[in-house]
Coordinates of C-alpha atoms in Angstrom, one line a residue:
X1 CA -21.4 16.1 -3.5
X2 CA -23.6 16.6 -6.8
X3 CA -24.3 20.2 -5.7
X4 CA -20.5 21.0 -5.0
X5 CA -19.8 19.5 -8.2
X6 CA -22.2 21.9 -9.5
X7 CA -20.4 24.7 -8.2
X8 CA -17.3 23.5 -9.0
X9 CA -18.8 23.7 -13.0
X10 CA -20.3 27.0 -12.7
X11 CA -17.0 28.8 -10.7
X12 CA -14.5 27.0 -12.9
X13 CA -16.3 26.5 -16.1
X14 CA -15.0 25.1 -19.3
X15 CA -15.9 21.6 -18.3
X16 CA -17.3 19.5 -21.1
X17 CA -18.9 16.6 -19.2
X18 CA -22.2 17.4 -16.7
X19 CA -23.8 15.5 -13.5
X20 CA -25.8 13.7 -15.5
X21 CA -23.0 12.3 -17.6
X22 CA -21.2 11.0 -14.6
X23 CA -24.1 9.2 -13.2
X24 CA -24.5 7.8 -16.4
X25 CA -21.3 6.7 -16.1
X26 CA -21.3 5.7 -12.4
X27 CA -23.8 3.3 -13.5
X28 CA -22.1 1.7 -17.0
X29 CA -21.3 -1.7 -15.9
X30 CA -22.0 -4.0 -18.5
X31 CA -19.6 -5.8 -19.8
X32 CA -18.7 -9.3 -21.9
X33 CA -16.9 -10.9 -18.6
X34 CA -18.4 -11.7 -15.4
X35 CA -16.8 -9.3 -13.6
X36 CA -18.6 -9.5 -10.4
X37 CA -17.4 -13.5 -10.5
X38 CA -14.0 -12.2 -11.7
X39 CA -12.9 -10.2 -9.1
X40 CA -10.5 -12.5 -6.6
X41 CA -8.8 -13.8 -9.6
X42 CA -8.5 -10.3 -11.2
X43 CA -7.0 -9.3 -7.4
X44 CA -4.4 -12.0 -7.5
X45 CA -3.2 -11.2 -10.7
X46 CA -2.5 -7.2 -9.5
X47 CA -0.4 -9.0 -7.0
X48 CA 1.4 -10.6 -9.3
X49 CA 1.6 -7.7 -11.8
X50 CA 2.8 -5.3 -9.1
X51 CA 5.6 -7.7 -8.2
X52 CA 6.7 -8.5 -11.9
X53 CA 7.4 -4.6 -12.5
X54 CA 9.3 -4.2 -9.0
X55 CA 11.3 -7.6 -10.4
X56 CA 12.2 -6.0 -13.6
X57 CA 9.9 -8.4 -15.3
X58 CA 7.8 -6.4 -17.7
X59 CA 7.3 -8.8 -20.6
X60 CA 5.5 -10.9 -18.2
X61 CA 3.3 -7.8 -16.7
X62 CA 2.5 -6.7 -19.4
X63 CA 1.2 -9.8 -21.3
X64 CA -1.0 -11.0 -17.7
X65 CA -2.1 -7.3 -18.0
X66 CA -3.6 -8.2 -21.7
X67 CA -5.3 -10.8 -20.3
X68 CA -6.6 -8.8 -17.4
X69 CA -8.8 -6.7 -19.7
X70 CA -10.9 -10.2 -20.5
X71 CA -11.5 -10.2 -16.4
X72 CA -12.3 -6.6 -15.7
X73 CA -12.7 -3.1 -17.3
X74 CA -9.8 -2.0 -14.4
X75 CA -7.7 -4.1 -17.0
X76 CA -7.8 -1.5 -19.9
X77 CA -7.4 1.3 -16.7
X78 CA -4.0 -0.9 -15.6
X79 CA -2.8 -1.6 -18.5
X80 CA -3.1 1.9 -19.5
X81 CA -1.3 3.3 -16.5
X82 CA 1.2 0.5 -16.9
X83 CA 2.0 1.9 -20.8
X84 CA 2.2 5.3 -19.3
X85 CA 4.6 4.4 -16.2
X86 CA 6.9 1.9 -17.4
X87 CA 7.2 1.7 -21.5
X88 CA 6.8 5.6 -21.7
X89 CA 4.5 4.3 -24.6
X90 CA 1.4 7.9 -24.1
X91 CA -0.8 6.9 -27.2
X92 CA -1.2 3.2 -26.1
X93 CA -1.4 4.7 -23.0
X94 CA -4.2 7.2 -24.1
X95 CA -6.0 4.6 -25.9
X96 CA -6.2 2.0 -22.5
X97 CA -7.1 4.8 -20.5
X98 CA -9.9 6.0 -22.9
X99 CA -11.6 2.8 -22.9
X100 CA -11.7 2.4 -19.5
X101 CA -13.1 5.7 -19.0
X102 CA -15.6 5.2 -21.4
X103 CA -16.6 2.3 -19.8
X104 CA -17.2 3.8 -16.5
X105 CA -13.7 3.8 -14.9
X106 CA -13.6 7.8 -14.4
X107 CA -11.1 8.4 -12.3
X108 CA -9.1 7.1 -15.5
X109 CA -9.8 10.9 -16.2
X110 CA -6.8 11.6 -13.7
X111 CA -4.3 10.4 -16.1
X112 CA -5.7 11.6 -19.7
X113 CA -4.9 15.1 -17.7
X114 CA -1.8 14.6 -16.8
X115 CA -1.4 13.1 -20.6
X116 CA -2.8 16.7 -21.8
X117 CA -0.8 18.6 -19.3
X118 CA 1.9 17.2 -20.0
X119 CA 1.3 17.8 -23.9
X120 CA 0.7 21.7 -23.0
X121 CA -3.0 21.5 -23.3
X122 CA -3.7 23.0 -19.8
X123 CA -7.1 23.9 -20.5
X124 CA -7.9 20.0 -21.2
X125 CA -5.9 19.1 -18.3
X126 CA -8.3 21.0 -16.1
X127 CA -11.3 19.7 -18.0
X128 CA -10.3 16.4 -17.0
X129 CA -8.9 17.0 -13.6
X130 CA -12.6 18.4 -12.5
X131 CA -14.0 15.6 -14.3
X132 CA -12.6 12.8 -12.2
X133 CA -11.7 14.7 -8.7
X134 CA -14.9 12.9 -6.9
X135 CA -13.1 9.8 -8.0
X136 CA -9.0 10.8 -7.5
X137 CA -7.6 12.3 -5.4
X138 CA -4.3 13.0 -7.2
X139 CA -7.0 15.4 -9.3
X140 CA -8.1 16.9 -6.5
X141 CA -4.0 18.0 -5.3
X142 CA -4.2 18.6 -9.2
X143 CA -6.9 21.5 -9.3
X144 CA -5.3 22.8 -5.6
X145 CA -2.6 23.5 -6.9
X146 CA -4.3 25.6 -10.0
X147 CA -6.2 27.1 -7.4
X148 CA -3.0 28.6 -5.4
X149 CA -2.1 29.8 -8.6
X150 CA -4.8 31.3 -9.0
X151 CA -5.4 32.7 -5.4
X152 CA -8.9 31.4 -5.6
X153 CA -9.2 30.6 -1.6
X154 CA -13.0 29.8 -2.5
X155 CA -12.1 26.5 -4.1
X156 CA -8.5 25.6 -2.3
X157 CA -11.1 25.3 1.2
X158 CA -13.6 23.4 -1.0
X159 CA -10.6 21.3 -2.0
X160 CA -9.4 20.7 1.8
X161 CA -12.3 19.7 2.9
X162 CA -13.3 17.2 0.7
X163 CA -9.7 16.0 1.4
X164 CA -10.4 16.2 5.1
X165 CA -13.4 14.0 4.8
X166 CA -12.2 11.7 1.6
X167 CA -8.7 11.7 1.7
X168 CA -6.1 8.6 2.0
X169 CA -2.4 10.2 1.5
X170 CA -0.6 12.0 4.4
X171 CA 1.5 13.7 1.8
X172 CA -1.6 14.9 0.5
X173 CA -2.7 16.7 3.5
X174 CA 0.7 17.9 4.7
X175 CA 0.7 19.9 1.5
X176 CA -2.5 21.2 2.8
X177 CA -0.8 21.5 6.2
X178 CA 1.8 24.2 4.2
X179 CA -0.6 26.3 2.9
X180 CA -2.6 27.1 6.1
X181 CA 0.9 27.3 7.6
X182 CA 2.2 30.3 5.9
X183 CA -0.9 31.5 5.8
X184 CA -1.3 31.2 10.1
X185 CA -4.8 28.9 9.7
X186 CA -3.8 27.2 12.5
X187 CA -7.6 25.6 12.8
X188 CA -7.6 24.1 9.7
X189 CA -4.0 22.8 10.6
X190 CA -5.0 21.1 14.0
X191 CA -8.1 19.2 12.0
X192 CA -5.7 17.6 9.5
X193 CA -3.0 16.8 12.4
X194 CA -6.5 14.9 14.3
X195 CA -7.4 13.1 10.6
X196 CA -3.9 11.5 10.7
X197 CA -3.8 10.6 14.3
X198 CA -6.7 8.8 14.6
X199 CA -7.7 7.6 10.9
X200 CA -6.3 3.9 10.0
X201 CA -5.1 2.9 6.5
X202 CA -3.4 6.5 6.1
X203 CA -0.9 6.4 3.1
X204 CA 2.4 7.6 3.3
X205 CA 2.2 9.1 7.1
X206 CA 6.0 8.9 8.4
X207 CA 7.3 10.5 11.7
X208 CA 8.4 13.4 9.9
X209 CA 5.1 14.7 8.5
X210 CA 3.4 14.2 12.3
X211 CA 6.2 16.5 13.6
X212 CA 6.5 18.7 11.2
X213 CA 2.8 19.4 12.0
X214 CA 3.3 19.8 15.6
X215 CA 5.9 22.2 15.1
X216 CA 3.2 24.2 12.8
X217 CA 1.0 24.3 16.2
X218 CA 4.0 24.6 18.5
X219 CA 6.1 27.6 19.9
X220 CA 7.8 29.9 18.2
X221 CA 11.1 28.6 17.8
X222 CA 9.2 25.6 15.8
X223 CA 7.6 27.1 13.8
X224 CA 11.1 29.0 12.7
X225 CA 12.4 24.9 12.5
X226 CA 9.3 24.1 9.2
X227 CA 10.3 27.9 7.9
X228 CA 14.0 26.6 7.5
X229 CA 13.3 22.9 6.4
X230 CA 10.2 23.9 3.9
X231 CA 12.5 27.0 2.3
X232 CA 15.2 24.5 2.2
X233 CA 13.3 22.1 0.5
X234 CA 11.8 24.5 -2.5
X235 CA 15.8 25.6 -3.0
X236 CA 17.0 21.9 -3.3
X237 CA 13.8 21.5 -5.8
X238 CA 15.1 24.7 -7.6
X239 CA 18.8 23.4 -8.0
X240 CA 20.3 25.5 -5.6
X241 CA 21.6 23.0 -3.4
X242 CA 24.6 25.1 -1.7
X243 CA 22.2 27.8 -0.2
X244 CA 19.6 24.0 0.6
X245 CA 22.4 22.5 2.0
X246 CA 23.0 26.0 4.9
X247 CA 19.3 26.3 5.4
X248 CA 18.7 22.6 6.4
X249 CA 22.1 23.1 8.8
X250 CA 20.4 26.5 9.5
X251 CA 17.3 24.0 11.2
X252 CA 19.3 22.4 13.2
X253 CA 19.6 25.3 15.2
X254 CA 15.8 25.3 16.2
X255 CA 15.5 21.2 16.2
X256 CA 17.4 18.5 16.0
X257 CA 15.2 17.0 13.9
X258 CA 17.1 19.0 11.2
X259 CA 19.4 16.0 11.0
X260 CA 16.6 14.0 9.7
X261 CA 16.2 15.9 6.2
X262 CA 19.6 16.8 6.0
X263 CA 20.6 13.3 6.3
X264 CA 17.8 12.7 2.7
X265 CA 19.7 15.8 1.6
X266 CA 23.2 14.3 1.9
X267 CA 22.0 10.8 0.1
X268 CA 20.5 12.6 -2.8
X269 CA 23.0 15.1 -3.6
X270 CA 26.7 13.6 -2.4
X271 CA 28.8 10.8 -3.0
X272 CA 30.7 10.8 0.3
X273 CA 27.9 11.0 2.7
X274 CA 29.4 8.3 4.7
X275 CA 31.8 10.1 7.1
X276 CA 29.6 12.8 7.8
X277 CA 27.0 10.1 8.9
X278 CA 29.8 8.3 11.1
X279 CA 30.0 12.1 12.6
X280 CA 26.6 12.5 13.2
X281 CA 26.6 9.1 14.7
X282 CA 28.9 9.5 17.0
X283 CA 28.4 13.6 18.0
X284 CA 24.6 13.6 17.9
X285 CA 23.3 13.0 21.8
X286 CA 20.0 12.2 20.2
X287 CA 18.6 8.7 20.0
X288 CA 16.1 8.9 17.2
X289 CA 19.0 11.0 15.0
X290 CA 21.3 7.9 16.1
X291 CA 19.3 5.4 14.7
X292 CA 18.6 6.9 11.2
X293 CA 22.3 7.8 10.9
X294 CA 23.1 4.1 11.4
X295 CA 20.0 2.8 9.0
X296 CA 21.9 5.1 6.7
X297 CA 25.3 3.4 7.4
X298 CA 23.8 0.2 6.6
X299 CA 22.6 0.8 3.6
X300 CA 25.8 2.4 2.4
X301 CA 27.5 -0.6 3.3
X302 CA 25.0 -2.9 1.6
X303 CA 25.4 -1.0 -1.9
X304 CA 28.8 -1.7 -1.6
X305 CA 28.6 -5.1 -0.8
X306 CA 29.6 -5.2 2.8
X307 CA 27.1 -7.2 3.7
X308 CA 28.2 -7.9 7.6
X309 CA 29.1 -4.5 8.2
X310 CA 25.5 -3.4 7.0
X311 CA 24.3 -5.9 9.2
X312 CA 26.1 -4.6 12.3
X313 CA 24.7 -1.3 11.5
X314 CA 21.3 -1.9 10.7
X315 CA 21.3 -3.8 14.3
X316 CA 22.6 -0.6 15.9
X317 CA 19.6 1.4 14.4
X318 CA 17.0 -1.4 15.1
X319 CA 18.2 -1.3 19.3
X320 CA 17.5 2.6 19.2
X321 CA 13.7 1.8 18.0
X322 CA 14.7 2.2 14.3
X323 CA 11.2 0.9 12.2
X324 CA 13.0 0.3 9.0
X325 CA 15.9 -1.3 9.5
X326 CA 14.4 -5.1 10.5
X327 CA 13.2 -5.4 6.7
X328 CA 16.7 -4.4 5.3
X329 CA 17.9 -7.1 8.0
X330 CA 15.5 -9.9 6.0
X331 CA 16.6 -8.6 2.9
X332 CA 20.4 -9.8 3.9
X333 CA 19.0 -12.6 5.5
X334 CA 17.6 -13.6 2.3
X335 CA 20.9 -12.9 0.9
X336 CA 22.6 -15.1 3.2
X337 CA 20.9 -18.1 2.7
X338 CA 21.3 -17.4 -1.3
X339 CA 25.0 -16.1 -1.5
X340 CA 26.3 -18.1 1.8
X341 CA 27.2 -14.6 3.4
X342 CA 27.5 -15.1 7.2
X343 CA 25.6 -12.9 9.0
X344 CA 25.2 -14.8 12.1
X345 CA 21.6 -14.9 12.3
X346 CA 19.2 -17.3 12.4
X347 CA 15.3 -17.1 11.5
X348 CA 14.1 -16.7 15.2
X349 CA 16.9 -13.5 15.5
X350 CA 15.6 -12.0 12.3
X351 CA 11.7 -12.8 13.3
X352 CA 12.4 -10.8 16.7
X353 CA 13.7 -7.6 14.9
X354 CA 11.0 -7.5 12.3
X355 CA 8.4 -8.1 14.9
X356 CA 9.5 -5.4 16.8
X357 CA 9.3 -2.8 13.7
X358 CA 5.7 -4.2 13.4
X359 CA 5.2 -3.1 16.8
X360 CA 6.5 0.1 16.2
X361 CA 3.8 0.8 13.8
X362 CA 6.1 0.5 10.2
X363 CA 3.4 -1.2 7.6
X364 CA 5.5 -3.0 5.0
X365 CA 7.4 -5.2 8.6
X366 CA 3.5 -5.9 9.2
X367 CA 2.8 -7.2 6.0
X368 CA 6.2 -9.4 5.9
X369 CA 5.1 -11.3 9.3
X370 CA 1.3 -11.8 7.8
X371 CA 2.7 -13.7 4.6
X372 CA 5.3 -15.3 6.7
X373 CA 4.6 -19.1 6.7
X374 CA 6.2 -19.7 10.0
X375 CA 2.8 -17.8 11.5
X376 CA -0.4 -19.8 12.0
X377 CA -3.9 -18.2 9.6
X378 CA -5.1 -16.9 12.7
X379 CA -2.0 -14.9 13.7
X380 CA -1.7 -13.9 9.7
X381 CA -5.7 -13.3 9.9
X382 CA -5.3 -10.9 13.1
X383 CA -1.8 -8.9 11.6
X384 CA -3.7 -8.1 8.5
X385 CA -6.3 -7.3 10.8
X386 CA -4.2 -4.4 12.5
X387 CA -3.0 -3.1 9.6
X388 CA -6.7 -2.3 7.8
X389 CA -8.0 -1.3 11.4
X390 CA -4.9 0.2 13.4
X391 CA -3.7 4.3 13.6
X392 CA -0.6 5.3 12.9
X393 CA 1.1 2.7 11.0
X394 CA 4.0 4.3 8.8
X395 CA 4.7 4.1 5.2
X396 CA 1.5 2.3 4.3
X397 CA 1.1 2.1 0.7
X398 CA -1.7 0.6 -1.5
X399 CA 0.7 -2.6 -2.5
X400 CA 0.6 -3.3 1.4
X401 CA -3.3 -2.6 2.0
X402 CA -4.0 -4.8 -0.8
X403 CA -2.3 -7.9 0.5
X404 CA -3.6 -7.5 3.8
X405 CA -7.0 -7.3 1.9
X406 CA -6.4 -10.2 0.3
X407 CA -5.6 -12.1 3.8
X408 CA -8.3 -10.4 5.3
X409 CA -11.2 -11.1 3.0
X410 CA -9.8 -14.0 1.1
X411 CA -12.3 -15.4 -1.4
X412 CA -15.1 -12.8 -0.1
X413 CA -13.1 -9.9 -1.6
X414 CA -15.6 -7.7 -3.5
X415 CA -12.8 -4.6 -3.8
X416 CA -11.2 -4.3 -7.3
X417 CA -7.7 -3.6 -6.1
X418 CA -5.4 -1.4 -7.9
X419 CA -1.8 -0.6 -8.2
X420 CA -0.4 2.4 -7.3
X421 CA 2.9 3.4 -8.5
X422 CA 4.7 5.6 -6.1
X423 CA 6.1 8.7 -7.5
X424 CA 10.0 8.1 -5.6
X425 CA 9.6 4.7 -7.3
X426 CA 9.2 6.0 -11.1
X427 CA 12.9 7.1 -12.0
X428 CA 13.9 3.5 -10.6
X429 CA 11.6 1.6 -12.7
X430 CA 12.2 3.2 -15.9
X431 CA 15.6 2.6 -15.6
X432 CA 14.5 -1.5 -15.0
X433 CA 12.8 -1.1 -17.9
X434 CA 15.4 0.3 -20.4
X435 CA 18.0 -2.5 -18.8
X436 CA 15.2 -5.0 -19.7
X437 CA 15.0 -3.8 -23.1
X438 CA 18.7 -3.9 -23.7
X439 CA 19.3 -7.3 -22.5
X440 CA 16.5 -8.5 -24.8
X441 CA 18.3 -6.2 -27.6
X442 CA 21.4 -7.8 -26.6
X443 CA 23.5 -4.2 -25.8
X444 CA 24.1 -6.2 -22.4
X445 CA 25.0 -9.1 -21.7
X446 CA 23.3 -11.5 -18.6
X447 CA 25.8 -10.5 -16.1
X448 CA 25.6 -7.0 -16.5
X449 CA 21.6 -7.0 -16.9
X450 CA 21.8 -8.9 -13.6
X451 CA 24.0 -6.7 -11.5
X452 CA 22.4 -3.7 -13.0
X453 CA 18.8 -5.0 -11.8
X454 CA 19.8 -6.4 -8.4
X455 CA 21.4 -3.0 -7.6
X456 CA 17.9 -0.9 -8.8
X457 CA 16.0 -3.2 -6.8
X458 CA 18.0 -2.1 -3.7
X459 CA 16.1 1.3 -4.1
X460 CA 12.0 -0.7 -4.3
X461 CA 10.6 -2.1 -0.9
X462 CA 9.4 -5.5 -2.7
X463 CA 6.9 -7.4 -0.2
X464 CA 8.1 -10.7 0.5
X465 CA 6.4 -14.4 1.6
X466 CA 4.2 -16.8 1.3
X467 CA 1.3 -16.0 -0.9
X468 CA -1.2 -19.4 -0.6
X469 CA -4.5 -18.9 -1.2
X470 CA -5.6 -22.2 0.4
X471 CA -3.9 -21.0 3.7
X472 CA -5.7 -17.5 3.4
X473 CA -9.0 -19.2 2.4
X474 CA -8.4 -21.0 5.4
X475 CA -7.9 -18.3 7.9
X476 CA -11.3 -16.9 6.8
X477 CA -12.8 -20.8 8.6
X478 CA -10.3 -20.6 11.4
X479 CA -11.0 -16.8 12.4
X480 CA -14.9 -17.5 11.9
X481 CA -14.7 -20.1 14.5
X482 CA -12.5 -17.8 16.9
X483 CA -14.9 -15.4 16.8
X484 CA -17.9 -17.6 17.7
X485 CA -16.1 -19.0 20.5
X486 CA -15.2 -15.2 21.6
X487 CA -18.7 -14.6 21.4
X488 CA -20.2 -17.6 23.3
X489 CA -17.5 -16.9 26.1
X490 CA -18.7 -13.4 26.4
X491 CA -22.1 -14.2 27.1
X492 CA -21.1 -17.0 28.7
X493 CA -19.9 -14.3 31.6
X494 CA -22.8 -12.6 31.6
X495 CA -24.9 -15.2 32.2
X496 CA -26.8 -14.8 29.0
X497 CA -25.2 -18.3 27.0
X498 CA -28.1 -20.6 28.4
X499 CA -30.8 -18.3 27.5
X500 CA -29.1 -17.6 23.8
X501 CA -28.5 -21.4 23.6
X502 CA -32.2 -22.5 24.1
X503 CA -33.4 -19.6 21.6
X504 CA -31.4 -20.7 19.3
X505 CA -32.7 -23.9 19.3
X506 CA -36.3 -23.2 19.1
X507 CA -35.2 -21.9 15.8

């Protein structure tokens, strides 16, 4: 990696921090805290961080994020990122960040790009960008991106296969996937569609992007499906939704799988998506475009407060082997025991649907039956289990890989967990902040702050349950004991206990 670095100085230039520098830096971990000591109680207060900002809460993330900086040098790197992402606030931003790349945090380099790039300094984007890409990937999609422009095919293959190797973030890779798509690599497109399918604790991997990538390596006709759907997508991003709108119809033609991206389409850019999902519902002789047509109903029907009629819906979608639509179902259930709506649904109704999106593979239903309290530590242990070890789970995302850390390791952590704030997210959380701020400025009053907030939050997927660390410090004694007792049964049937027994004694 130091000699691709290398190249990556010489073929790029410009870059104003060399190999030894970064090993320099690599190794700068002094500090005034303890941080080695520091680090399950520096994890637990992410968690709480995390969930304060998705609650609208940011006085209180914000001041346990000043404390953090006492626990670990990630604090000025989280705080910094929280300045940048929430207040809007880039020179307190800046300054965090700084410090926490000075102090050896370098993939804090990432976001002093964006800062530059963002200020027009392009040239310092790039500096920083190459500076921190062994440590970010979101620098890495960075300088791939300067490298299309570019048409410097030399570094884009350097870039996809450290990817290959490195990478977490379907997305990442599908945008990889693109590329060698138009530009017929079909090699490099079958290795990235093998990384997803058998790699665990891939980010963001959804049923779309794995056939989307099939259709790159299928037939003819779809291949002309991902020419329609990717051309309609660039229009939409371009404004022209009109001419979007007749290309993703125009896909439908080679897949109905179209329905699927129309159906985002519709939600972003109308107001009266409703009856053309009730038409799709009832037209479409396609189970999977059944299912997210009712999801869809559901959750039109829950933003307007028709809380049974989302809950018939949602049920529709969860009986055609719809992932998501279980965790809107707790959601209401949650609702229901708060605002007395009758949904005629118990716990043990509600625990059936979620388990079943678990078993279908979506990561945040996982999560929810891990933390749920009604589960012994060894069932939580073995969930949490699943999710760090299993392929194919979808919609993973770093909030759910770090709880399911946290089960998993307990007080044995030694990972200094981040947070990672998700691009569709950022729109919805500024907007929690400025109704915040104008509740404390009193423009609003409580009410309105209220409503406002509970209606944002609608848009987050907030994890839910019991977070007690006795019970997770527990599973780490209860699973230790399963495991021996798996053990001595397995050479127990080979006729080896005896023997081990004795030796063991001896010692």
């Amino acid at each position: 990696m130091k000699n691709y670095l290398k190249e990556i100085n010489q073929r790029l230039g410009n870059i104003f921090i060399n190999i030894r520098t970064l090993e320099e830096l690599e190794r700068k971990t002094r500090s005034v805290t303890d941080e080695e000591n520091n680090v399950l109680e520096y994890n637990q207060n992410i968690r709480k961080v995390n969930d304060f900002i998705k609650k609208g809460e940011f006085e209180k993330a914000r001041r346990l994020l000043e404390e953090m900086k006492g626990f670990h040098r990630m604090g000025y790197y989280e705080l910094g990122k929280y300045y940048y992402f929430c207040e809007g606030d880039l020179s307190k931003a800046e300054s965090n960040l700084y410090i926490a790349f000075e102090n050896g945090i370098v993939k804090a380099g990432y976001y002093l790009g964006r800062l530059e790039e963002e200020s027009g300094n392009v040239n310092l984007a790039r500096n920083w960008y190459v500076t921190s890409f062994n440590f970010s990937e979101q620098s890495v999609m960075k300088l791939f991106y300067f490298a299309i422009r570019e048409q410097n095919f030399w570094a884009i293959d350097g870039y996809f296969y450290y990817l290959l190797q490195y990478g977490e973030s379907a997305k990442n890779l599908y945008e990889f996937a693109k590329y060698y798509f138009w530009r017929n690599d079909f090699e490099k497109i079958k290795e990235i569609q093998n990384k997803l399918l058998n790699e665990s604790q891939i980010l963001y991997l959804t049923k779309e992007i794995l056939y989307n990538v099939e259709c790159m390596l299928g037939d003819e006709k779809s291949r002309e499906y991902i020419k329609f759907v990717e051309n309609a997508k660039n229009l939409e991003k371009l404004g022209e939704i009109e001419k979007a709108e007749e290309f993703y119809k125009k896909s439908i033609e080679y897949s109905e799988y179209g329905y699927f991206p129309l159906m985002e389409f519709l939600v972003k850019n109308y107001d009266d998506e409703y009856e053309e999902f009730e038409r799709i519902y009832e037209t479409v002789d396609f189970e999977d475009v059944q299912a997210e047509a009712a999801y869809r109903l559901g959750q039109h029907k829950e933003n307007y407060g028709d809380m049974e009629l989302a809950a018939g819906w949602y049920v529709k979608a969860i009986t055609k082997g719809h992932y998501k639509a279980a965790c809107r179902m707790g959601k209401l259930r949650k609702k229901h025991q708060s605002e007395k709506i009758n949904l005629k649904m118990n716990f043990f109704d509600y625990f059936k649907y979620l388990k079943n999106s678990a078993d279908l593979g979506y990561g945040l239903a996982m999560i929810e039956i891990a933390l749920d309290s009604h589960l012994n530590s060894l069932e939580s242990f073995e969930m949490a289990e699943k999710i760090l070890t299993r392929n194919n789970i979808f919609e993973l995302t770093k909030a759910v890989i770090n709880e399911a850390k946290m089960i998993y390791f307990g007080n044995e952590i030694k990972e200094v967990l981040e947070i990672n704030y998700e691009e569709e997210d950022m729109n919805t959380i500024k907007m929690l902040f400025e109704n915040e701020a104008k509740r404390n400025n009193k423009q609003i009053d409580e009410i309105e702050y209220l409503t406002t907030k509970n209606n944002l939050q609608r848009n987050l997927e907030v994890i839910e349950g019991e977070r007690n660390m006795e019970k997770q410090q527990e599973k780490r004694k209860i699973t230790s004991l399963n495991l021996f007792h798996k053990l001595k049964k397995f050479l127990e049937n080979r006729n080896l206990y005896l023997n081990f027994s004795s030796k063991a004694n001896k010692n």
